[in-house]
Coordinates of C-alpha atoms and ligand atoms in Angstrom, one line a residue:
M1 CA 11.5 -9.5 33.0
D2 CA 10.5 -7.1 30.3
T3 CA 11.4 -8.6 26.9
N4 CA 9.7 -5.9 24.8
R5 CA 12.5 -4.6 22.6
L6 CA 10.3 -1.7 21.3
S7 CA 9.9 1.6 23.0
K8 CA 6.4 2.7 23.7
K9 CA 6.6 5.3 20.9
I10 CA 7.9 2.8 18.4
E11 CA 5.3 0.3 19.3
A12 CA 2.6 2.9 19.0
I13 CA 3.7 4.1 15.6
L14 CA 4.1 0.5 14.3
N15 CA 0.6 -0.3 15.5
R16 CA -0.7 2.9 13.7
Q17 CA 0.9 1.4 10.5
V18 CA -0.9 -1.9 11.0
T19 CA -4.2 0.1 11.0
K20 CA -3.1 2.2 8.0
E21 CA -2.3 -0.9 5.9
A22 CA -5.7 -2.4 6.8
E23 CA -7.3 0.8 5.7
A24 CA -5.3 0.8 2.5
A25 CA -6.6 -2.7 1.8
Q26 CA -10.2 -1.5 2.3
I27 CA -9.7 1.5 0.0
Y28 CA -8.4 -0.8 -2.8
L29 CA -11.2 -3.2 -2.2
S30 CA -13.8 -0.4 -2.4
Y31 CA -12.2 1.2 -5.6
G32 CA -12.1 -2.3 -7.1
C33 CA -15.8 -2.8 -6.5
W34 CA -16.5 0.6 -8.0
A35 CA -14.3 -0.3 -11.1
D36 CA -16.1 -3.6 -11.5
G37 CA -19.5 -1.8 -11.4
E38 CA -18.3 0.6 -14.1
G39 CA -17.4 -2.3 -16.3
Y40 CA -13.6 -2.1 -15.8
G41 CA -13.0 -5.7 -14.9
G42 CA -9.3 -5.5 -15.6
V43 CA -8.8 -2.4 -13.3
A44 CA -10.9 -4.2 -10.7
N45 CA -8.7 -7.3 -10.8
F46 CA -5.6 -5.1 -10.5
L47 CA -7.1 -3.3 -7.5
F48 CA -8.2 -6.5 -5.8
R49 CA -4.7 -8.0 -6.2
H50 CA -3.3 -4.8 -4.6
A51 CA -5.7 -5.0 -1.7
N52 CA -4.1 -8.4 -0.9
E53 CA -0.7 -6.8 -1.0
E54 CA -1.8 -4.2 1.5
R55 CA -3.0 -7.0 3.8
N56 CA 0.4 -8.7 3.4
H57 CA 2.0 -5.4 4.5
M58 CA -0.3 -5.3 7.5
M59 CA 0.7 -8.9 8.4
K60 CA 4.4 -8.0 8.0
V61 CA 4.2 -5.1 10.5
M62 CA 2.2 -7.2 12.9
R63 CA 4.8 -10.0 12.7
Y64 CA 7.6 -7.6 13.4
I65 CA 5.9 -6.1 16.5
M66 CA 5.4 -9.6 17.8
D67 CA 8.9 -10.8 17.0
R68 CA 10.3 -7.8 19.0
G69 CA 8.2 -8.8 22.0
G70 CA 5.7 -5.9 21.6
S71 CA 1.9 -6.0 21.6
V72 CA -0.2 -5.7 18.6
K73 CA -3.4 -3.7 19.0
I74 CA -6.0 -4.3 16.3
E75 CA -8.0 -1.1 16.0
A76 CA -11.2 -0.1 14.1
I77 CA -10.6 1.1 10.6
K78 CA -12.2 4.0 8.9
A79 CA -14.7 3.5 6.1
P80 CA -13.2 3.9 2.7
P81 CA -13.7 7.3 0.9
S82 CA -16.5 7.9 -1.5
N83 CA -16.2 6.3 -5.0
P84 CA -14.0 8.0 -7.6
K85 CA -15.7 10.0 -10.3
N86 CA -13.9 8.3 -13.1
L87 CA -10.7 6.3 -13.8
Q88 CA -8.5 9.4 -13.8
D89 CA -9.9 10.3 -10.4
C90 CA -9.4 6.7 -9.2
F91 CA -5.7 6.6 -10.2
E92 CA -5.1 10.1 -8.8
K93 CA -6.6 9.3 -5.5
T94 CA -4.7 6.0 -5.4
F95 CA -1.4 7.9 -6.1
K96 CA -2.2 10.4 -3.3
H97 CA -3.0 7.5 -1.0
E98 CA 0.4 5.9 -1.7
V99 CA 2.3 9.2 -1.1
D100 CA 0.5 9.6 2.2
N101 CA 1.5 6.1 3.1
S102 CA 5.1 6.8 2.2
N103 CA 5.1 9.8 4.5
S104 CA 3.8 7.6 7.3
I105 CA 6.6 5.1 6.7
Y106 CA 9.1 8.0 6.8
E107 CA 7.8 9.0 10.2
I108 CA 8.7 5.4 11.4
V109 CA 12.2 5.8 9.9
N110 CA 12.6 9.2 11.5
L111 CA 11.5 8.0 14.9
A112 CA 13.7 4.9 14.7
N113 CA 16.6 7.1 13.7
E114 CA 15.9 9.5 16.6
E115 CA 15.8 6.6 19.1
K116 CA 18.7 4.7 17.5
D117 CA 16.4 1.7 17.2
W118 CA 18.4 0.2 14.3
A119 CA 16.4 -3.0 14.2
T120 CA 13.2 -1.0 13.4
Y121 CA 15.2 1.4 11.1
N122 CA 16.3 -1.6 9.2
F123 CA 12.9 -3.2 9.1
A124 CA 11.3 0.0 7.8
Q125 CA 13.8 0.1 4.9
W126 CA 11.8 -2.7 3.2
F127 CA 8.8 -0.4 3.2
V128 CA 10.8 2.5 2.0
K129 CA 11.8 0.5 -1.1
E130 CA 8.3 -0.9 -1.5
Q131 CA 6.8 2.5 -1.5
I132 CA 9.2 3.6 -4.4
E133 CA 7.8 0.7 -6.4
E134 CA 4.2 1.3 -5.4
E135 CA 4.3 5.0 -6.3
K136 CA 5.9 4.1 -9.6
L137 CA 3.3 1.5 -10.3
V138 CA 0.5 4.1 -9.9
M139 CA 2.5 6.7 -11.9
D140 CA 2.7 4.2 -14.7
L141 CA -1.1 3.8 -14.6
L142 CA -1.6 7.6 -14.8
D143 CA 0.9 7.6 -17.8
K144 CA -1.0 4.9 -19.5
L145 CA -4.3 6.7 -19.0
K146 CA -2.8 9.9 -20.3
I147 CA -1.6 8.1 -23.4
A148 CA -5.1 6.7 -23.8
G149 CA -6.5 10.3 -23.8
G150 CA -6.8 11.2 -20.2
P151 CA -10.3 12.4 -19.2
K152 CA -11.2 12.5 -22.9
A153 CA -10.1 8.9 -23.6
S154 CA -12.4 7.1 -26.0
N155 CA -14.3 4.0 -24.9
E156 CA -12.1 1.9 -27.2
S157 CA -8.8 3.1 -25.6
L158 CA -10.3 2.6 -22.1
F159 CA -11.3 -0.9 -23.2
N160 CA -7.8 -1.6 -24.3
L161 CA -6.3 -0.1 -21.1
D162 CA -8.6 -2.2 -19.0
K163 CA -7.6 -5.3 -20.9
E164 CA -4.0 -4.5 -20.4
L165 CA -4.4 -4.0 -16.6
A166 CA -6.1 -7.4 -16.3
E167 CA -3.0 -9.1 -17.5
M168 CA -0.4 -6.7 -16.1
P169 CA 1.9 -8.1 -13.4
D170 CA 2.0 -6.1 -10.2
E171 CA 5.5 -5.0 -11.1
V172 CA 6.4 -5.1 -7.4
P173 CA 8.5 -8.2 -7.1
L174 CA 9.1 -7.9 -3.4
A175 CA 5.4 -7.5 -2.6
R176 CA 4.5 -10.2 -5.1
E177 CA 6.7 -12.7 -3.3
A178 CA 5.0 -12.0 0.0
T179 CA 1.8 -13.8 1.0
E180 CA -0.5 -13.4 3.9
D181 CA 0.7 -16.8 5.3
N182 CA 4.3 -15.9 4.8
P183 CA 4.6 -12.1 4.7
E184 CA 8.4 -12.0 4.4
Ligands
LIG1 FE1 0.5 0.6 -0.9 O1 1.7 0.1 0.5 FE2 1.4 -0.8 2.0 O2 2.9 -0.1 2.8

């Protein structure tokens, strides 16, 4: 008896999301290492924490596929892109990455809607909400950098911004509650 409650297409798009979340974690790790090397320890800390959140998202999608009787396929992930040129570039690329990810979530929602797979539709809503928060988080970083002087920010304002990021909560309560062991 086939107990897989996911269609082939839904299973495939969810597996694609597993890979995307793993890639996102690698990107944040790589930008975090770059930031640390540039002396921005606070930014690095923020990016490393975010890499963990992306891993939690990956686990959450994996768990859902398995709970619905589907099969998870762990795929190779792409190498992260080259290092950012500066902090502005880093935050802009991060923002673009989050918007790309939102679009990928919307594709899951659209397909679930098309197939009337309401369980997957409902599951994906958590990510829709999460992406609103994640995009906002990066928009706030860009705003803070703008206030600090944007590309012309002085070393002193960058130092203060870096300090602020080290202590800044992730401001994503749902993601913060999730852990790799318990990605609910
Ligand atoms: Fe940055 O978000 Fe995962 O889904």
